[in-house]
Amino acid sequence: MLGGGAVLWLGGWSPSAQAPAAAISSSQVAQQEHPAQPAALSAGSLIASGYVVARRKATVAAEVTGKVVELLVDEGMVVEAGQVLARLDDVLADKDYALAQARAEASDAAVAAIAADLADAERILNRTQTLSGKNYATEADLTKAQARAGVLRAQLRQAEAQRAAARLEAQRYSEVLGKHRIRAPFTGIVVERSAQPGEMISPLSAGGGFTRTGICTIVDMDSIEIEVDVNEASIGRLHAGTRVEAVLDAYPDWRIPGAVIAIVPTANREKATVKVRVGMDVKDPRVLPDMAIKVTFLEDAAPATARSDHP
């Protein structure tokens, strides 16, 4: 009887004693089924990995085809907006501009000459009209004076139109000449120098790939931010303004405070993630584009309404 009672007691004790072990085993199995999520919970916070990116980055190229005769920048140099980065061979462009200027000056002289002739013709016409009224000039003289003045007025309008065209042509060649000096579109840092003196530069690739299309690449360091991919199952926990702490792989002991700028309204079907833009509170020269970084999204009480809408 004692043995039977012991068996019954053990049978009643065994399931309850083993229940915690079963729960722990289920948690471990769940973690093993999802080993590589883009974002994970750590001490109540969401963690995601991403990269530092520059929202304003440009490869500066020439608008005209020409040979590089001078390159005035190098990697790491800070440049200001409008600063000359390189100069192309402008001998022919300079000659074209000088020729256009000469034509504009010639058109000015032509207008002045016709205007002088017209002023003389109008004086003769006025005198002839006066004499004709006193019967001292014939009708033929009056008609001749009127015709000459009319022809000169037409010639003056034509000359003025030609002068305007010549001036526009001179302005055009001046702009073309200016495009042989390649300038920085904004203030930033040169991160890559693509061309060398003596190489041909063109807006479009030509010559079987031997013609370059860019001079250098400039990054606006004030536009540096972070981009991370967050699992779409956790995206409801985030909103614009959510505070974060970011840690660069290059500086693991340095925590950078920041906040979510925006959640990009599109998802990646293959990875089931949503891209999130994160801004840093402080800009630092140690933060460089394409650096790997980890972002911890801190819990806050701001999205209380959102949590009630999305339990």
mmCIF file of C-alpha atoms in Angstrom:
data_model
loop_
_atom_site.group_PDB
_atom_site.id
_atom_site.type_symbol
_atom_site.label_atom_id
_atom_site.label_comp_id
_atom_site.label_asym_id
_atom_site.label_seq_id
_atom_site.Cartn_x
_atom_site.Cartn_y
_atom_site.Cartn_z
ATOM 1 C CA MET A 1 0.000 0.000 0.000
ATOM 2 C CA LEU A 2 2.860 2.338 0.786
ATOM 3 C CA GLY A 3 4.421 1.678 -2.595
ATOM 4 C CA GLY A 4 1.144 2.384 -4.320
ATOM 5 C CA GLY A 5 0.741 5.657 -2.427
ATOM 6 C CA ALA A 6 4.256 6.736 -3.368
ATOM 7 C CA VAL A 7 3.539 6.096 -6.989
ATOM 8 C CA LEU A 8 0.362 8.155 -6.867
ATOM 9 C CA TRP A 9 2.124 11.015 -5.111
ATOM 10 C CA LEU A 10 4.912 11.095 -7.633
ATOM 11 C CA GLY A 11 2.370 10.988 -10.437
ATOM 12 C CA GLY A 12 0.584 14.032 -9.032
ATOM 13 C CA TRP A 13 3.836 15.958 -8.548
ATOM 14 C CA SER A 14 5.552 15.252 -11.826
ATOM 15 C CA PRO A 15 3.513 17.416 -14.353
ATOM 16 C CA SER A 16 3.601 20.573 -12.255
ATOM 17 C CA ALA A 17 7.308 20.244 -11.594
ATOM 18 C CA GLN A 18 8.104 19.882 -15.269
ATOM 19 C CA ALA A 19 5.941 22.821 -16.550
ATOM 20 C CA PRO A 20 8.599 25.575 -16.145
ATOM 21 C CA ALA A 21 11.114 23.475 -17.998
ATOM 22 C CA ALA A 22 8.666 23.089 -20.892
ATOM 23 C CA ALA A 23 8.093 26.886 -21.058
ATOM 24 C CA ILE A 24 11.821 27.574 -21.162
ATOM 25 C CA SER A 25 12.250 25.036 -23.898
ATOM 26 C CA SER A 26 9.513 26.707 -26.022
ATOM 27 C CA SER A 27 11.224 30.102 -25.700
ATOM 28 C CA GLN A 28 14.520 28.628 -26.800
ATOM 29 C CA VAL A 29 12.882 26.934 -29.755
ATOM 30 C CA ALA A 30 11.250 30.247 -30.817
ATOM 31 C CA GLN A 31 14.620 31.999 -30.680
ATOM 32 C CA GLN A 32 16.199 29.244 -32.762
ATOM 33 C CA GLU A 33 13.456 29.516 -35.400
ATOM 34 C CA HIS A 34 14.221 33.251 -35.958
ATOM 35 C CA PRO A 35 17.996 33.610 -35.497
ATOM 36 C CA ALA A 36 18.614 36.597 -37.833
ATOM 37 C CA GLN A 37 15.926 39.253 -37.494
ATOM 38 C CA PRO A 38 16.760 42.829 -38.707
ATOM 39 C CA ALA A 39 15.608 44.182 -35.335
ATOM 40 C CA ALA A 40 15.374 42.509 -31.950
ATOM 41 C CA LEU A 41 14.223 43.363 -28.457
ATOM 42 C CA SER A 42 16.868 44.045 -25.847
ATOM 43 C CA ALA A 43 15.851 45.179 -22.363
ATOM 44 C CA GLY A 44 12.536 46.462 -23.706
ATOM 45 C CA SER A 45 14.084 48.349 -26.628
ATOM 46 C CA LEU A 46 14.224 47.754 -30.352
ATOM 47 C CA ILE A 47 17.663 47.353 -31.934
ATOM 48 C CA ALA A 48 18.438 47.575 -35.647
ATOM 49 C CA SER A 49 21.571 47.666 -37.771
ATOM 50 C CA GLY A 50 22.181 49.991 -40.706
ATOM 51 C CA TYR A 51 24.580 52.435 -42.302
ATOM 52 C CA VAL A 52 25.470 56.095 -42.198
ATOM 53 C CA VAL A 53 24.310 57.819 -45.387
ATOM 54 C CA ALA A 54 24.551 61.304 -46.874
ATOM 55 C CA ARG A 55 21.284 62.748 -48.147
ATOM 56 C CA ARG A 56 23.207 65.289 -50.241
ATOM 57 C CA LYS A 57 25.931 63.744 -52.358
ATOM 58 C CA ALA A 58 26.924 64.637 -55.907
ATOM 59 C CA THR A 59 29.404 63.539 -58.511
ATOM 60 C CA VAL A 60 30.395 66.811 -60.147
ATOM 61 C CA ALA A 61 30.728 66.611 -63.922
ATOM 62 C CA ALA A 62 31.305 68.989 -66.804
ATOM 63 C CA GLU A 63 28.486 70.281 -68.987
ATOM 64 C CA VAL A 64 30.773 70.504 -72.013
ATOM 65 C CA THR A 65 33.353 68.202 -73.530
ATOM 66 C CA GLY A 66 36.952 69.205 -72.997
ATOM 67 C CA LYS A 67 40.404 68.272 -71.728
ATOM 68 C CA VAL A 68 41.259 68.796 -68.075
ATOM 69 C CA VAL A 69 44.153 71.233 -67.821
ATOM 70 C CA GLU A 70 44.001 71.913 -64.082
ATOM 71 C CA LEU A 71 42.507 70.029 -61.126
ATOM 72 C CA LEU A 72 42.255 72.078 -57.960
ATOM 73 C CA VAL A 73 40.865 69.577 -55.422
ATOM 74 C CA ASP A 74 41.931 66.418 -53.640
ATOM 75 C CA GLU A 75 40.295 63.884 -51.316
ATOM 76 C CA GLY A 76 39.428 65.315 -47.920
ATOM 77 C CA MET A 77 39.385 68.941 -49.081
ATOM 78 C CA VAL A 78 36.570 71.191 -47.897
ATOM 79 C CA VAL A 79 35.060 73.206 -50.748
ATOM 80 C CA GLU A 80 32.584 76.067 -50.758
ATOM 81 C CA ALA A 81 29.588 76.456 -53.047
ATOM 82 C CA GLY A 82 30.716 78.028 -56.324
ATOM 83 C CA GLN A 83 34.400 77.251 -55.795
ATOM 84 C CA VAL A 84 36.307 76.260 -58.947
ATOM 85 C CA LEU A 85 37.171 72.557 -58.792
ATOM 86 C CA ALA A 86 38.770 72.095 -62.204
ATOM 87 C CA ARG A 87 39.482 73.971 -65.422
ATOM 88 C CA LEU A 88 39.075 72.619 -68.943
ATOM 89 C CA ASP A 89 40.926 73.687 -72.066
ATOM 90 C CA ASP A 90 39.032 76.815 -73.156
ATOM 91 C CA VAL A 91 41.129 78.122 -76.069
ATOM 92 C CA LEU A 92 38.445 77.572 -78.717
ATOM 93 C CA ALA A 93 35.639 78.709 -76.423
ATOM 94 C CA ASP A 94 37.542 81.897 -75.662
ATOM 95 C CA LYS A 95 38.020 82.586 -79.391
ATOM 96 C CA ASP A 96 34.322 81.997 -80.039
ATOM 97 C CA TYR A 97 33.434 84.439 -77.286
ATOM 98 C CA ALA A 98 35.821 87.067 -78.645
ATOM 99 C CA LEU A 99 34.335 86.659 -82.134
ATOM 100 C CA ALA A 100 30.793 87.009 -80.763
ATOM 101 C CA GLN A 101 31.806 90.153 -78.907
ATOM 102 C CA ALA A 102 33.263 91.619 -82.111
ATOM 103 C CA ARG A 103 30.018 90.922 -83.945
ATOM 104 C CA ALA A 104 28.051 92.609 -81.172
ATOM 105 C CA GLU A 105 30.297 95.676 -81.389
ATOM 106 C CA ALA A 106 29.898 95.742 -85.182
ATOM 107 C CA SER A 107 26.129 95.617 -84.798
ATOM 108 C CA ASP A 108 26.309 98.550 -82.370
ATOM 109 C CA ALA A 109 28.249 100.546 -84.965
ATOM 110 C CA ALA A 110 25.740 99.645 -87.693
ATOM 111 C CA VAL A 111 22.845 100.822 -85.557
ATOM 112 C CA ALA A 112 24.623 104.091 -84.796
ATOM 113 C CA ALA A 113 25.388 104.721 -88.504
ATOM 114 C CA ILE A 114 21.811 104.048 -89.631
ATOM 115 C CA ALA A 115 20.437 106.153 -86.782
ATOM 116 C CA ALA A 116 22.614 109.079 -87.931
ATOM 117 C CA ASP A 117 21.444 108.689 -91.547
ATOM 118 C CA LEU A 118 17.841 108.530 -90.354
ATOM 119 C CA ALA A 119 18.220 111.697 -88.317
ATOM 120 C CA ASP A 120 19.613 113.478 -91.402
ATOM 121 C CA ALA A 121 16.816 112.084 -93.595
ATOM 122 C CA GLU A 122 14.164 113.259 -91.147
ATOM 123 C CA ARG A 123 15.648 116.797 -91.129
ATOM 124 C CA ILE A 124 15.576 116.829 -94.940
ATOM 125 C CA LEU A 125 11.998 115.545 -94.888
ATOM 126 C CA ASN A 126 10.881 118.246 -92.463
ATOM 127 C CA ARG A 127 12.576 120.951 -94.556
ATOM 128 C CA THR A 128 11.075 119.572 -97.763
ATOM 129 C CA GLN A 129 7.622 119.515 -96.213
ATOM 130 C CA THR A 130 8.047 123.156 -95.184
ATOM 131 C CA LEU A 131 9.234 124.183 -98.634
ATOM 132 C CA SER A 132 6.465 122.181 -100.295
ATOM 133 C CA GLY A 133 3.903 124.048 -98.219
ATOM 134 C CA LYS A 134 5.335 127.312 -99.588
ATOM 135 C CA ASN A 135 5.511 125.905 -103.144
ATOM 136 C CA TYR A 136 9.326 125.993 -103.086
ATOM 137 C CA ALA A 137 9.655 122.194 -103.399
ATOM 138 C CA THR A 138 8.040 119.837 -105.841
ATOM 139 C CA GLU A 139 5.857 116.882 -104.971
ATOM 140 C CA ALA A 140 8.580 114.582 -106.288
ATOM 141 C CA ASP A 141 11.134 116.008 -103.832
ATOM 142 C CA LEU A 142 8.727 115.481 -100.964
ATOM 143 C CA THR A 143 7.985 111.896 -102.023
ATOM 144 C CA LYS A 144 11.695 111.156 -102.356
ATOM 145 C CA ALA A 145 12.443 112.500 -98.880
ATOM 146 C CA GLN A 146 9.586 110.525 -97.381
ATOM 147 C CA ALA A 147 10.738 107.313 -99.074
ATOM 148 C CA ARG A 148 14.323 107.752 -97.902
ATOM 149 C CA ALA A 149 13.241 108.323 -94.308
ATOM 150 C CA GLY A 150 10.954 105.290 -94.426
ATOM 151 C CA VAL A 151 13.703 103.037 -95.782
ATOM 152 C CA LEU A 152 16.122 104.189 -93.091
ATOM 153 C CA ARG A 153 13.551 103.539 -90.341
ATOM 154 C CA ALA A 154 13.146 99.963 -91.584
ATOM 155 C CA GLN A 155 16.914 99.521 -91.795
ATOM 156 C CA LEU A 156 17.270 100.804 -88.246
ATOM 157 C CA ARG A 157 14.746 98.272 -86.926
ATOM 158 C CA GLN A 158 16.590 95.511 -88.783
ATOM 159 C CA ALA A 159 19.940 96.660 -87.410
ATOM 160 C CA GLU A 160 18.573 96.818 -83.863
ATOM 161 C CA ALA A 161 17.226 93.265 -84.181
ATOM 162 C CA GLN A 162 20.610 92.087 -85.478
ATOM 163 C CA ARG A 163 22.310 93.845 -82.579
ATOM 164 C CA ALA A 164 20.036 92.100 -80.087
ATOM 165 C CA ALA A 165 20.828 88.740 -81.701
ATOM 166 C CA ALA A 166 24.552 89.486 -81.633
ATOM 167 C CA ARG A 167 24.401 90.396 -77.953
ATOM 168 C CA LEU A 168 22.503 87.187 -77.137
ATOM 169 C CA GLU A 169 25.092 85.215 -79.067
ATOM 170 C CA ALA A 170 27.875 86.893 -77.093
ATOM 171 C CA GLN A 171 26.103 86.046 -73.836
ATOM 172 C CA ARG A 172 25.709 82.454 -74.952
ATOM 173 C CA TYR A 173 29.405 82.083 -75.751
ATOM 174 C CA SER A 174 30.208 83.724 -72.434
ATOM 175 C CA GLU A 175 28.156 81.048 -70.659
ATOM 176 C CA VAL A 176 29.868 78.306 -72.670
ATOM 177 C CA LEU A 177 33.243 79.759 -71.734
ATOM 178 C CA GLY A 178 32.233 79.795 -68.078
ATOM 179 C CA LYS A 179 31.285 76.103 -68.215
ATOM 180 C CA HIS A 180 34.945 75.286 -68.831
ATOM 181 C CA ARG A 181 35.441 76.099 -65.153
ATOM 182 C CA ILE A 182 33.744 73.392 -63.114
ATOM 183 C CA ARG A 183 32.394 74.691 -59.801
ATOM 184 C CA ALA A 184 31.141 73.069 -56.611
ATOM 185 C CA PRO A 185 27.320 72.911 -56.477
ATOM 186 C CA PHE A 186 27.253 73.133 -52.662
ATOM 187 C CA THR A 187 29.541 73.300 -49.643
ATOM 188 C CA GLY A 188 30.976 69.924 -48.687
ATOM 189 C CA ILE A 189 33.960 67.619 -48.536
ATOM 190 C CA VAL A 190 35.589 65.918 -51.510
ATOM 191 C CA VAL A 191 35.463 62.167 -50.884
ATOM 192 C CA GLU A 192 36.656 60.976 -54.293
ATOM 193 C CA ARG A 193 38.732 62.490 -57.108
ATOM 194 C CA SER A 194 37.861 60.838 -60.406
ATOM 195 C CA ALA A 195 39.815 62.730 -63.070
ATOM 196 C CA GLN A 196 43.397 63.743 -63.717
ATOM 197 C CA PRO A 197 44.916 66.589 -65.765
ATOM 198 C CA GLY A 198 45.126 65.631 -69.426
ATOM 199 C CA GLU A 199 42.023 63.438 -69.437
ATOM 200 C CA MET A 200 38.977 64.160 -71.572
ATOM 201 C CA ILE A 201 35.743 65.020 -69.756
ATOM 202 C CA SER A 202 32.292 64.802 -71.315
ATOM 203 C CA PRO A 203 28.679 64.998 -70.065
ATOM 204 C CA LEU A 204 28.128 61.582 -71.669
ATOM 205 C CA SER A 205 30.467 58.651 -71.856
ATOM 206 C CA ALA A 206 32.128 58.442 -75.264
ATOM 207 C CA GLY A 207 35.230 57.132 -76.948
ATOM 208 C CA GLY A 208 34.708 53.498 -75.969
ATOM 209 C CA GLY A 209 34.727 54.275 -72.244
ATOM 210 C CA PHE A 210 37.965 56.292 -72.224
ATOM 211 C CA THR A 211 36.179 59.604 -71.654
ATOM 212 C CA ARG A 212 35.331 60.381 -68.043
ATOM 213 C CA THR A 213 32.051 61.908 -66.992
ATOM 214 C CA GLY A 214 32.926 63.087 -63.474
ATOM 215 C CA ILE A 215 35.554 65.253 -61.832
ATOM 216 C CA CYS A 216 35.015 64.432 -58.166
ATOM 217 C CA THR A 217 32.386 63.429 -55.623
ATOM 218 C CA ILE A 218 31.296 65.882 -52.926
ATOM 219 C CA VAL A 219 29.387 65.052 -49.749
ATOM 220 C CA ASP A 220 27.507 67.578 -47.650
ATOM 221 C CA MET A 221 28.469 66.445 -44.144
ATOM 222 C CA ASP A 222 25.576 68.425 -42.652
ATOM 223 C CA SER A 223 23.189 66.024 -44.419
ATOM 224 C CA ILE A 224 24.607 62.913 -42.719
ATOM 225 C CA GLU A 225 21.974 60.620 -41.204
ATOM 226 C CA ILE A 226 21.338 56.928 -40.515
ATOM 227 C CA GLU A 227 19.259 54.411 -42.438
ATOM 228 C CA VAL A 228 18.219 51.129 -40.843
ATOM 229 C CA ASP A 229 15.879 48.299 -41.800
ATOM 230 C CA VAL A 230 13.328 47.404 -39.098
ATOM 231 C CA ASN A 231 11.232 44.254 -39.103
ATOM 232 C CA GLU A 232 7.736 45.167 -40.258
ATOM 233 C CA ALA A 233 6.296 43.331 -37.240
ATOM 234 C CA SER A 234 7.942 45.919 -34.977
ATOM 235 C CA ILE A 235 7.448 49.055 -37.072
ATOM 236 C CA GLY A 236 4.254 49.946 -35.177
ATOM 237 C CA ARG A 237 6.353 50.746 -32.130
ATOM 238 C CA LEU A 238 8.132 53.596 -33.894
ATOM 239 C CA HIS A 239 7.092 57.079 -34.947
ATOM 240 C CA ALA A 240 8.758 60.302 -36.042
ATOM 241 C CA GLY A 241 10.536 61.713 -33.003
ATOM 242 C CA THR A 242 11.254 58.403 -31.265
ATOM 243 C CA ARG A 243 14.531 58.835 -29.386
ATOM 244 C CA VAL A 244 17.448 56.590 -30.245
ATOM 245 C CA GLU A 245 21.014 55.797 -29.261
ATOM 246 C CA ALA A 246 23.395 54.884 -32.063
ATOM 247 C CA VAL A 247 26.746 53.129 -31.778
ATOM 248 C CA LEU A 248 29.243 52.992 -34.618
ATOM 249 C CA ASP A 249 31.111 49.752 -35.135
ATOM 250 C CA ALA A 250 34.272 51.858 -35.392
ATOM 251 C CA TYR A 251 33.651 53.501 -31.972
ATOM 252 C CA PRO A 252 31.798 50.932 -29.818
ATOM 253 C CA ASP A 253 32.087 53.002 -26.622
ATOM 254 C CA TRP A 254 30.613 56.177 -28.124
ATOM 255 C CA ARG A 255 26.819 56.523 -27.867
ATOM 256 C CA ILE A 256 25.289 59.054 -30.265
ATOM 257 C CA PRO A 257 21.862 60.437 -29.309
ATOM 258 C CA GLY A 258 19.302 61.068 -32.015
ATOM 259 C CA ALA A 259 15.702 60.666 -33.110
ATOM 260 C CA VAL A 260 13.662 59.107 -35.890
ATOM 261 C CA ILE A 261 13.236 61.517 -38.806
ATOM 262 C CA ALA A 262 10.751 59.498 -40.818
ATOM 263 C CA ILE A 263 9.525 56.012 -41.563
ATOM 264 C CA VAL A 264 9.737 55.446 -45.317
ATOM 265 C CA PRO A 265 6.212 54.437 -46.423
ATOM 266 C CA THR A 266 7.174 51.280 -48.282
ATOM 267 C CA ALA A 267 8.224 47.772 -47.282
ATOM 268 C CA ASN A 268 10.753 45.316 -48.673
ATOM 269 C CA ARG A 269 8.833 42.199 -49.693
ATOM 270 C CA GLU A 270 11.846 39.864 -49.670
ATOM 271 C CA LYS A 271 13.185 40.919 -46.253
ATOM 272 C CA ALA A 272 9.853 41.943 -44.648
ATOM 273 C CA THR A 273 11.449 45.154 -43.417
ATOM 274 C CA VAL A 274 10.694 48.868 -43.505
ATOM 275 C CA LYS A 275 13.384 51.524 -43.925
ATOM 276 C CA VAL A 276 13.672 54.086 -41.118
ATOM 277 C CA ARG A 277 15.587 57.369 -41.323
ATOM 278 C CA VAL A 278 17.322 58.466 -38.152
ATOM 279 C CA GLY A 279 18.911 61.835 -37.457
ATOM 280 C CA MET A 280 21.795 62.485 -35.063
ATOM 281 C CA ASP A 281 21.612 65.320 -32.542
ATOM 282 C CA VAL A 282 25.282 66.249 -32.998
ATOM 283 C CA LYS A 283 27.307 66.250 -36.190
ATOM 284 C CA ASP A 284 30.812 64.918 -35.734
ATOM 285 C CA PRO A 285 33.674 64.547 -38.244
ATOM 286 C CA ARG A 286 34.209 60.979 -37.051
ATOM 287 C CA VAL A 287 30.867 59.950 -38.561
ATOM 288 C CA LEU A 288 31.544 59.102 -42.188
ATOM 289 C CA PRO A 289 29.237 57.908 -44.987
ATOM 290 C CA ASP A 290 28.765 54.136 -45.358
ATOM 291 C CA MET A 291 29.942 53.371 -41.804
ATOM 292 C CA ALA A 292 28.148 50.458 -40.130
ATOM 293 C CA ILE A 293 26.059 51.459 -37.127
ATOM 294 C CA LYS A 294 23.621 49.938 -34.620
ATOM 295 C CA VAL A 295 20.594 51.892 -33.443
ATOM 296 C CA THR A 296 18.663 51.288 -30.236
ATOM 297 C CA PHE A 297 15.143 52.743 -30.296
ATOM 298 C CA LEU A 298 14.293 53.907 -26.795
ATOM 299 C CA GLU A 299 10.885 53.381 -25.249
ATOM 300 C CA ASP A 300 8.779 56.500 -24.622
ATOM 301 C CA ALA A 301 5.230 57.408 -23.706
ATOM 302 C CA ALA A 302 4.527 59.481 -26.821
ATOM 303 C CA PRO A 303 2.733 56.894 -28.970
ATOM 304 C CA ALA A 304 0.131 55.942 -26.333
ATOM 305 C CA THR A 305 -2.736 56.470 -28.811
ATOM 306 C CA ALA A 306 -0.935 54.469 -31.438
ATOM 307 C CA ARG A 307 -0.498 51.591 -28.990
ATOM 308 C CA SER A 308 -4.206 51.540 -28.209
ATOM 309 C CA ASP A 309 -4.996 51.536 -31.921
ATOM 310 C CA HIS A 310 -2.474 48.769 -32.596
ATOM 311 C CA PRO A 311 -2.527 46.486 -29.517
#
